[in-house]
Amino acid sequence: MASRKKTRPAEQPVDDTVNDTVKLGPLFGIGPHHYIPFLYLGAVVLLLFGVLVLPGILQYGSLVSFESDPRGAEIYLNGIRKGSTPLEIFVPSGSYRVEYRLPGITPENFEVDVSGRLLGTLLLPRRILSYAHLKFDEAHLHSVLSSAVREFAAWGAVGQSSRQHRFPPALSEGMDVLMTAAPVPISDERTNAGRDLLLQSVAHTVDPALLRDYVRAASKFHNAGAALGPGGLVETVRFFAHLHNSAEALPVLLSEALPRAESEQLNSNPAFRSFVDRKTTAMVALSYEELPTELPGERRTLLGTSFARVPEGRVPLGQSRQGREPSTLQLPWSKNVASFEIMEHTVTRADYSGFLVENPKWRPENIEELIEAGLVTQDYLHDWRDDMNPALPVTFVSYYAAEAYANWFHSRVSNAHPGLSARLPREAEFEWATLLDGSDLFPGNFRERPNAGPRPAAEGERGNLGLYHMQGNVWEWQLDYFAPGAYLMGDAVEPAGVERVVRGGSWVNSSSEVEPSTRGAQHPSWCSPFLGFRLVIVSGEQS
């Protein structure tokens, strides 16, 4: 029987297309062909209102541009600081008291009325220019000079600048204040201060950013703050030529300040290398073998303190007795030193106690006032107590405390011996006394000794001059500011700065780390268990 095959009926295609038409109905009896144009028109009106009118309602005022000569003045509106010139900020409408403030400048005050505009402020805001040609205050001449040098030197001590760590133009901004503020023409005092600013800061120019700032400041000085012109360019070049004549090693300082690629190119130049090699040997006219062997051996006691006389001579500063290769910034040089007298030992705790009796400001109980004044740190006289050994060197004293002690001692010495002055030693004097004393030729109180800590100031071996611990025991504050390139400038300039030089090493150092030419630097407010001081006596002309 034949089977019957079932078949399914063919499926009909389905049309998925929806053919719906949306028709707008009347609105409040008004047909869409009438109200649609009004809707578009309303949207345009709202957009124009939001762009042209609403910003003027929400921020009714003006963009005020504050400008000044010199630049960098702080702007205060009704006593509230807003920024520094050049500055552009939005100021709501109203009356304001504007004040321009800048160190060394007479504050400029005036009233200003700021109005506004409703229409178009988003696209074309209302602008007002506030300009002041500031007047220099001659009474602050020294503070402007010293603050600019200190800030420039402080950035030089930080390290290398980079894209993430940029140095501000401290020197050129200070020169702006000196050379562009009213009145014009610039007084001789301000001109001399501008020249001193360049001379005192050149030894800190050890970075490309600092070099750019220095050159910018030099050009401002020789152009009275204006843009560099032909005449000013000639004077700027002449200034650097004169500086080079006074300090022959200036190109070496330049090699440190140039960017790396240019510095490497300069250092690989045969003529430059020959110049450095010549300076390494020729700058020192006196070798260690030629040090005087017959020493005066004169001593005297002033106010209960023993001093040894150091003869005049030419000091071979920076030359290593251990055969170390000098760093580029510390090429040795020679310097004339006049005769002076130096304390046989560092100031002791007993000595400092006498100072505290007559100067209560510096007593430990007044430490908070001293800290607030920036004269000491929290560690000032940290170990000061009744049961202390009075023969130990006084430590935990800042440079400012050592300077105050020197001034106190000076007032007493000068009264008893007119014509004599007491002060902290200069580093050339300290190195000269160390060399003549031969302090580095016998064991000092360094880390190699079994008993940690400082020894009594007048205990141990004495050198040729009868001095104690010119090497080791405690570092000693010096009168000089620390400048990285000071040796390269020689006697041409007297650097200023922030940090002060320390010399001599301490009981925590290895004897191999310290020699007569070793120099360090500390912030003058720093108080350390490894740092003390001694005084020198000089004639009035050297004070």
Coordinates of C-alpha atoms in Angstrom, one line a residue, residues 90-522:
F90 CA 37.2 88.5 37.7
V91 CA 36.1 91.1 40.3
P92 CA 32.4 91.5 41.1
S93 CA 31.0 95.1 40.7
G94 CA 31.6 97.3 43.7
S95 CA 34.1 99.6 45.4
Y96 CA 37.5 98.2 46.4
R97 CA 40.6 99.3 48.2
V98 CA 43.5 98.0 46.1
E99 CA 47.0 97.6 47.6
Y100 CA 50.2 96.7 45.8
R101 CA 52.9 95.2 48.1
L102 CA 56.5 94.3 47.3
P103 CA 59.5 94.1 49.6
G104 CA 61.6 97.3 49.2
I105 CA 58.7 99.2 47.7
T106 CA 56.5 101.8 49.3
P107 CA 53.0 100.2 49.4
E108 CA 50.6 101.7 46.8
N109 CA 47.0 102.2 47.9
F110 CA 44.0 103.5 46.1
E111 CA 40.2 103.1 45.7
V112 CA 38.8 101.6 42.5
D113 CA 35.1 101.3 41.4
V114 CA 34.4 98.2 39.4
S115 CA 31.2 98.2 37.2
G116 CA 29.8 95.5 35.0
R117 CA 27.9 94.9 31.8
L118 CA 24.9 92.6 31.2
L119 CA 25.2 92.0 27.5
G120 CA 27.8 89.8 25.8
T121 CA 30.1 89.3 28.8
L122 CA 30.8 85.6 28.0
L123 CA 32.2 86.5 24.6
L124 CA 33.5 90.0 25.2
P125 CA 33.9 90.5 29.0
R126 CA 34.3 93.9 30.3
R127 CA 38.0 94.6 31.1
I128 CA 39.7 97.1 33.4
L129 CA 43.5 97.8 33.6
S130 CA 45.0 98.7 37.0
Y131 CA 48.6 99.8 36.7
A132 CA 51.0 101.1 39.3
H133 CA 54.6 102.4 38.8
L134 CA 55.8 101.5 42.3
K135 CA 58.2 103.7 44.2
F136 CA 61.3 102.3 45.7
D137 CA 61.8 102.7 49.5
E138 CA 65.5 103.6 50.0
A139 CA 65.3 102.5 53.6
H140 CA 64.9 98.9 52.5
L141 CA 67.8 98.9 50.1
H142 CA 69.8 96.3 52.0
S143 CA 66.9 94.0 52.7
V144 CA 66.0 93.9 48.9
L145 CA 69.7 93.0 48.1
S146 CA 70.1 90.4 50.8
S147 CA 66.8 88.7 50.3
A148 CA 67.4 88.3 46.5
V149 CA 70.9 86.8 47.1
R150 CA 69.6 84.5 49.9
E151 CA 66.8 83.1 47.7
F152 CA 69.1 82.7 44.7
A153 CA 71.7 80.9 46.9
A154 CA 69.0 78.8 48.6
W155 CA 67.8 77.4 45.2
G156 CA 71.5 76.7 44.3
A157 CA 71.8 74.6 47.4
V158 CA 68.7 72.5 46.5
G159 CA 70.4 70.7 43.6
Q160 CA 69.7 70.6 39.9
S161 CA 66.6 72.1 38.3
S162 CA 64.4 70.1 36.1
R163 CA 61.1 70.3 34.2
Q164 CA 59.3 69.2 37.3
H165 CA 61.4 71.2 39.7
R166 CA 61.9 74.7 38.2
F167 CA 63.8 77.5 40.0
P168 CA 62.1 80.9 40.2
P169 CA 63.9 83.9 38.8
A170 CA 64.8 85.3 42.2
L171 CA 67.8 87.3 41.1
S172 CA 66.2 89.0 38.1
E173 CA 63.1 89.8 40.1
G174 CA 65.3 91.4 42.8
M175 CA 67.1 93.4 40.1
D176 CA 63.7 94.5 38.7
V177 CA 62.9 96.0 42.1
L178 CA 66.2 97.9 42.2
M179 CA 66.3 99.1 38.6
T180 CA 62.6 99.6 37.4
A181 CA 60.9 101.1 40.4
A182 CA 60.4 104.9 40.6
P183 CA 61.9 107.4 41.0
V184 CA 63.9 107.6 37.8
P185 CA 66.8 108.2 37.2
I186 CA 68.1 105.5 39.5
S187 CA 70.1 106.7 42.4
D188 CA 73.8 105.8 42.9
E189 CA 72.9 103.8 46.0
R190 CA 70.5 101.6 44.0
T191 CA 73.1 101.2 41.2
N192 CA 75.7 100.1 43.6
A193 CA 73.3 97.7 45.2
G194 CA 72.5 96.2 41.8
R195 CA 76.2 95.7 41.2
D196 CA 76.6 94.1 44.6
L197 CA 73.7 91.8 43.8
L198 CA 75.6 90.4 40.8
L199 CA 78.9 90.1 42.6
Q200 CA 77.6 88.5 45.7
S201 CA 75.6 85.9 43.8
V202 CA 77.9 84.8 41.0
A203 CA 79.6 82.1 43.1
H204 CA 76.2 80.4 43.5
T205 CA 75.6 80.1 39.7
V206 CA 76.1 76.4 39.4
D207 CA 72.9 75.4 37.4
P208 CA 71.6 76.2 33.9
A209 CA 68.4 77.8 35.4
L210 CA 70.5 79.9 37.8
L211 CA 72.8 80.9 34.9
R212 CA 69.8 82.1 32.8
D213 CA 68.5 84.0 35.8
Y214 CA 71.9 85.5 36.4
V215 CA 72.4 86.6 32.8
R216 CA 68.9 88.1 32.8
A217 CA 69.6 90.0 36.0
A218 CA 72.9 91.3 34.5
S219 CA 71.1 92.5 31.3
K220 CA 68.5 94.2 33.4
F221 CA 71.2 96.0 35.5
H222 CA 72.9 97.3 32.4
N223 CA 69.6 98.4 30.7
A224 CA 68.0 99.9 33.8
G225 CA 65.4 97.2 33.7
A226 CA 64.4 97.8 30.1
A227 CA 64.7 95.3 27.2
L228 CA 68.2 94.5 26.2
G229 CA 69.5 97.0 23.6
P230 CA 72.8 97.4 21.8
G231 CA 74.3 99.7 24.4
G232 CA 73.2 97.5 27.2
L233 CA 74.5 94.4 25.5
V234 CA 77.9 96.0 25.2
E235 CA 77.9 96.9 28.9
T236 CA 76.8 93.4 29.9
V237 CA 79.6 91.8 27.9
R238 CA 82.0 94.3 29.3
F239 CA 80.8 93.4 32.8
F240 CA 81.5 89.7 32.3
A241 CA 84.9 90.5 30.7
H242 CA 85.9 92.6 33.8
L243 CA 84.7 89.8 36.1
H244 CA 86.8 87.3 34.1
N245 CA 89.8 89.6 34.5
S246 CA 89.3 89.7 38.3
A247 CA 88.5 86.0 38.6
E248 CA 90.5 84.0 36.0
A249 CA 88.7 80.7 36.9
L250 CA 85.2 82.1 35.9
P251 CA 85.1 79.8 32.8
V252 CA 85.3 76.8 35.2
L253 CA 82.3 78.1 37.0
L254 CA 80.6 78.5 33.6
S255 CA 81.3 74.9 32.8
E256 CA 79.4 73.8 35.9
A257 CA 76.4 76.1 35.1
L258 CA 75.9 75.1 31.5
P259 CA 73.5 72.4 30.4
R260 CA 75.0 68.9 30.4
A261 CA 75.7 68.7 26.6
E262 CA 77.3 72.1 26.4
S263 CA 79.3 71.4 29.6
E264 CA 80.6 68.2 28.3
Q265 CA 81.6 69.9 25.0
L266 CA 83.4 72.6 26.9
N267 CA 85.2 70.2 29.2
S268 CA 86.4 68.1 26.3
N269 CA 87.9 71.2 24.7
P270 CA 91.8 70.9 24.8
A271 CA 92.3 74.6 25.5
F272 CA 89.8 74.5 28.4
R273 CA 91.4 71.3 29.9
S274 CA 94.8 72.9 29.6
F275 CA 93.5 76.0 31.4
V276 CA 92.1 73.9 34.3
D277 CA 95.4 72.0 34.6
R278 CA 97.3 75.2 34.8
K279 CA 95.0 76.7 37.4
T280 CA 95.3 73.5 39.5
T281 CA 99.0 74.1 40.0
A282 CA 99.6 77.8 39.2
M283 CA 96.8 79.2 41.5
V284 CA 98.7 78.0 44.5
A285 CA 101.9 80.0 44.8
L286 CA 102.8 78.5 48.2
S287 CA 103.1 74.7 48.5
Y288 CA 102.9 72.8 51.8
E289 CA 106.6 72.2 51.8
E290 CA 107.1 76.0 51.9
L291 CA 105.1 76.6 55.1
P292 CA 107.0 78.6 57.6
T293 CA 108.8 76.4 60.2
E294 CA 109.7 79.2 62.7
L295 CA 106.5 80.2 64.4
P296 CA 106.1 83.1 66.8
G297 CA 104.8 81.0 69.7
E298 CA 103.3 84.1 71.2
R299 CA 100.3 83.7 73.5
R300 CA 98.2 86.0 75.6
T301 CA 95.2 85.8 77.8
L302 CA 92.2 88.1 77.2
L303 CA 89.3 88.0 79.7
G304 CA 90.5 84.7 81.0
T305 CA 90.8 83.1 77.5
S306 CA 94.1 82.1 76.0
F307 CA 94.9 83.1 72.4
A308 CA 97.8 82.1 70.1
R309 CA 99.2 84.4 67.5
V310 CA 99.1 83.3 63.9
P311 CA 101.6 85.0 61.5
E312 CA 100.5 86.6 58.2
G313 CA 101.1 84.5 55.1
R314 CA 99.7 83.3 51.8
V315 CA 97.3 80.4 52.4
P316 CA 97.2 77.5 49.9
L317 CA 93.4 77.1 50.2
G318 CA 91.8 73.9 49.0
Q319 CA 94.9 71.9 48.4
S320 CA 94.7 68.3 49.6
R321 CA 97.4 66.8 51.7
Q322 CA 96.1 63.3 51.0
G323 CA 96.5 63.6 47.3
R324 CA 92.8 63.9 46.5
E325 CA 91.8 65.3 43.2
P326 CA 90.0 68.6 43.8
S327 CA 86.4 69.0 42.5
T328 CA 85.8 71.4 39.6
L329 CA 84.2 73.9 41.9
Q330 CA 87.0 73.7 44.5
L331 CA 90.2 74.3 42.5
P332 CA 92.8 75.4 45.0
W333 CA 93.9 79.0 45.2
S334 CA 96.0 81.2 47.4
K335 CA 95.0 84.0 49.6
N336 CA 96.8 86.6 51.7
V337 CA 95.9 86.4 55.3
A338 CA 96.9 89.1 57.8
S339 CA 98.2 88.2 61.3
F340 CA 95.5 87.3 63.9
E341 CA 95.1 85.5 67.2
I342 CA 93.0 82.4 67.6
M343 CA 91.5 80.8 70.7
E344 CA 93.6 77.8 71.8
H345 CA 90.4 75.7 72.2
T346 CA 86.7 75.9 71.3
V347 CA 84.3 77.8 73.6
T348 CA 83.4 75.6 76.5
R349 CA 80.2 75.1 78.4
A350 CA 81.7 77.1 81.2
D351 CA 82.5 80.0 78.9
Y352 CA 79.0 79.9 77.5
S353 CA 77.5 79.9 80.9
G354 CA 79.1 83.3 81.6
F355 CA 77.5 84.6 78.4
L356 CA 74.1 83.4 79.4
V357 CA 74.3 85.2 82.7
E358 CA 74.7 88.5 81.0
N359 CA 72.5 87.7 78.0
P360 CA 69.2 86.1 79.4
K361 CA 67.7 86.3 75.9
W362 CA 69.8 83.3 74.9
R363 CA 68.9 81.1 78.0
P364 CA 67.3 77.7 77.2
E365 CA 64.0 78.7 78.8
N366 CA 63.6 81.3 76.1
I367 CA 63.9 78.8 73.3
E368 CA 60.4 79.4 71.9
E369 CA 61.1 83.1 71.3
L370 CA 64.4 82.3 69.7
I371 CA 62.8 79.7 67.4
E372 CA 60.1 82.2 66.4
A373 CA 62.8 84.8 65.6
G374 CA 64.5 82.1 63.3
L375 CA 67.7 82.2 65.4
V376 CA 67.8 78.5 66.6
T377 CA 66.1 75.2 66.1
Q378 CA 64.3 73.0 68.6
D379 CA 67.6 71.4 69.6
Y380 CA 69.2 74.6 70.9
L381 CA 71.3 73.7 74.1
H382 CA 69.6 70.3 74.0
D383 CA 72.0 68.8 76.5
W384 CA 72.2 71.8 78.8
R385 CA 71.9 70.7 82.5
D386 CA 73.4 71.5 85.9
D387 CA 75.5 68.3 86.1
M388 CA 77.2 68.8 82.7
N389 CA 81.0 68.7 82.3
P390 CA 81.9 72.5 82.1
A391 CA 85.2 71.6 80.2
L392 CA 83.4 70.1 77.2
P393 CA 82.9 72.3 74.1
V394 CA 79.5 73.9 73.9
T395 CA 77.4 72.3 71.2
F396 CA 73.8 72.6 70.1
V397 CA 74.5 76.2 69.3
S398 CA 73.4 78.0 66.1
Y399 CA 75.6 80.4 64.1
Y400 CA 73.4 83.2 65.4
A401 CA 74.2 82.1 69.0
A402 CA 77.9 81.9 68.2
E403 CA 77.7 85.3 66.6
A404 CA 75.9 86.7 69.7
Y405 CA 78.7 85.3 71.9
A406 CA 81.3 86.8 69.6
N407 CA 79.6 90.2 69.8
W408 CA 79.4 90.0 73.6
F409 CA 83.1 89.0 73.9
H410 CA 84.0 91.8 71.4
S411 CA 82.3 94.5 73.5
R412 CA 84.3 93.4 76.5
V413 CA 87.7 93.1 74.7
S414 CA 87.4 96.4 72.8
N415 CA 86.6 98.2 76.1
A416 CA 89.6 96.7 77.8
H417 CA 91.9 96.8 74.7
P418 CA 90.9 99.6 72.2
G419 CA 91.7 98.7 68.7
L420 CA 91.1 94.9 69.1
S421 CA 88.1 93.1 67.8
A422 CA 86.7 89.6 68.5
R423 CA 84.7 87.6 65.9
L424 CA 84.3 84.2 64.4
P425 CA 87.2 83.1 62.1
R426 CA 87.1 83.3 58.4
E427 CA 87.6 80.0 56.7
A428 CA 91.0 81.1 55.2
E429 CA 92.2 82.0 58.7
F430 CA 91.0 78.7 60.1
E431 CA 92.7 76.7 57.3
W432 CA 95.9 78.7 57.7
A433 CA 96.0 78.2 61.5
T434 CA 95.3 74.4 61.0
L435 CA 98.2 74.1 58.5
L436 CA 100.7 76.0 60.7
D437 CA 99.5 74.1 63.7
G438 CA 100.0 70.7 61.9
S439 CA 96.8 69.5 63.5
D440 CA 96.2 67.0 60.8
L441 CA 99.5 65.3 61.4
F442 CA 98.6 63.8 64.7
P443 CA 95.5 61.8 65.8
G444 CA 92.5 63.9 66.4
N445 CA 89.2 63.0 68.1
F446 CA 87.6 61.2 65.2
R447 CA 85.4 58.1 64.9
E448 CA 88.3 55.7 65.2
R449 CA 88.7 56.6 68.9
P450 CA 87.0 54.0 71.2
N451 CA 85.0 56.5 73.4
A452 CA 82.3 58.2 71.4
G453 CA 81.5 61.8 72.0
P454 CA 83.5 65.1 72.2
R455 CA 86.5 65.4 74.5
P456 CA 87.1 68.3 76.8
A457 CA 88.1 71.3 74.7
A458 CA 91.5 71.7 76.3
E459 CA 92.4 68.0 76.4
G460 CA 94.6 66.1 74.0
E461 CA 97.6 66.8 71.8
R462 CA 98.5 70.3 70.9
G463 CA 100.0 71.4 67.6
N464 CA 102.8 73.7 66.7
L465 CA 100.8 76.8 67.7
G466 CA 99.6 75.2 70.9
L467 CA 96.0 74.7 69.6
Y468 CA 93.6 72.0 70.5
H469 CA 91.3 70.1 68.2
M470 CA 91.6 72.1 65.0
Q471 CA 90.8 68.7 63.4
G472 CA 88.1 66.5 64.9
N473 CA 86.2 66.8 68.2
V474 CA 83.5 69.3 66.9
W475 CA 82.9 71.1 63.6
E476 CA 83.3 74.9 64.0
W477 CA 81.2 77.8 62.7
Q478 CA 83.0 80.2 60.3
L479 CA 82.1 83.8 59.5
D480 CA 81.9 83.2 55.7
Y481 CA 78.8 82.4 53.8
F482 CA 79.1 79.1 51.9
A483 CA 79.1 79.5 48.1
P484 CA 79.8 76.5 45.9
G485 CA 82.0 78.5 43.5
A486 CA 83.7 80.7 46.1
Y487 CA 87.1 79.2 45.4
L488 CA 86.8 79.9 41.7
M489 CA 86.1 83.6 42.3
G490 CA 89.1 84.1 44.6
D491 CA 89.4 87.6 46.0
A492 CA 87.3 89.1 43.2
V493 CA 84.0 88.9 45.1
E494 CA 82.7 88.5 48.6
P495 CA 79.9 85.9 48.3
A496 CA 76.7 86.3 50.3
G497 CA 74.1 83.6 50.7
V498 CA 72.1 81.5 53.2
E499 CA 74.3 78.8 54.7
R500 CA 77.5 79.4 56.7
V501 CA 80.8 77.5 56.3
V502 CA 81.8 74.9 58.9
R503 CA 85.3 73.5 59.3
G504 CA 87.4 71.0 61.2
G505 CA 85.3 67.8 61.3
S506 CA 83.9 66.1 64.4
W507 CA 84.1 62.9 66.5
V508 CA 81.5 61.2 64.2
N509 CA 83.7 61.6 61.1
S510 CA 86.5 59.3 60.0
S511 CA 89.9 60.9 60.0
S512 CA 90.2 59.9 56.3
E513 CA 87.2 62.1 55.5
V514 CA 88.6 65.3 57.0
E515 CA 91.7 67.4 56.2
P516 CA 92.6 71.1 56.6
S517 CA 90.9 71.9 53.2
T518 CA 87.6 70.2 54.1
R519 CA 84.7 72.5 54.2
G520 CA 81.0 72.0 54.9
A521 CA 77.9 74.1 55.1
Q522 CA 75.0 74.5 57.6

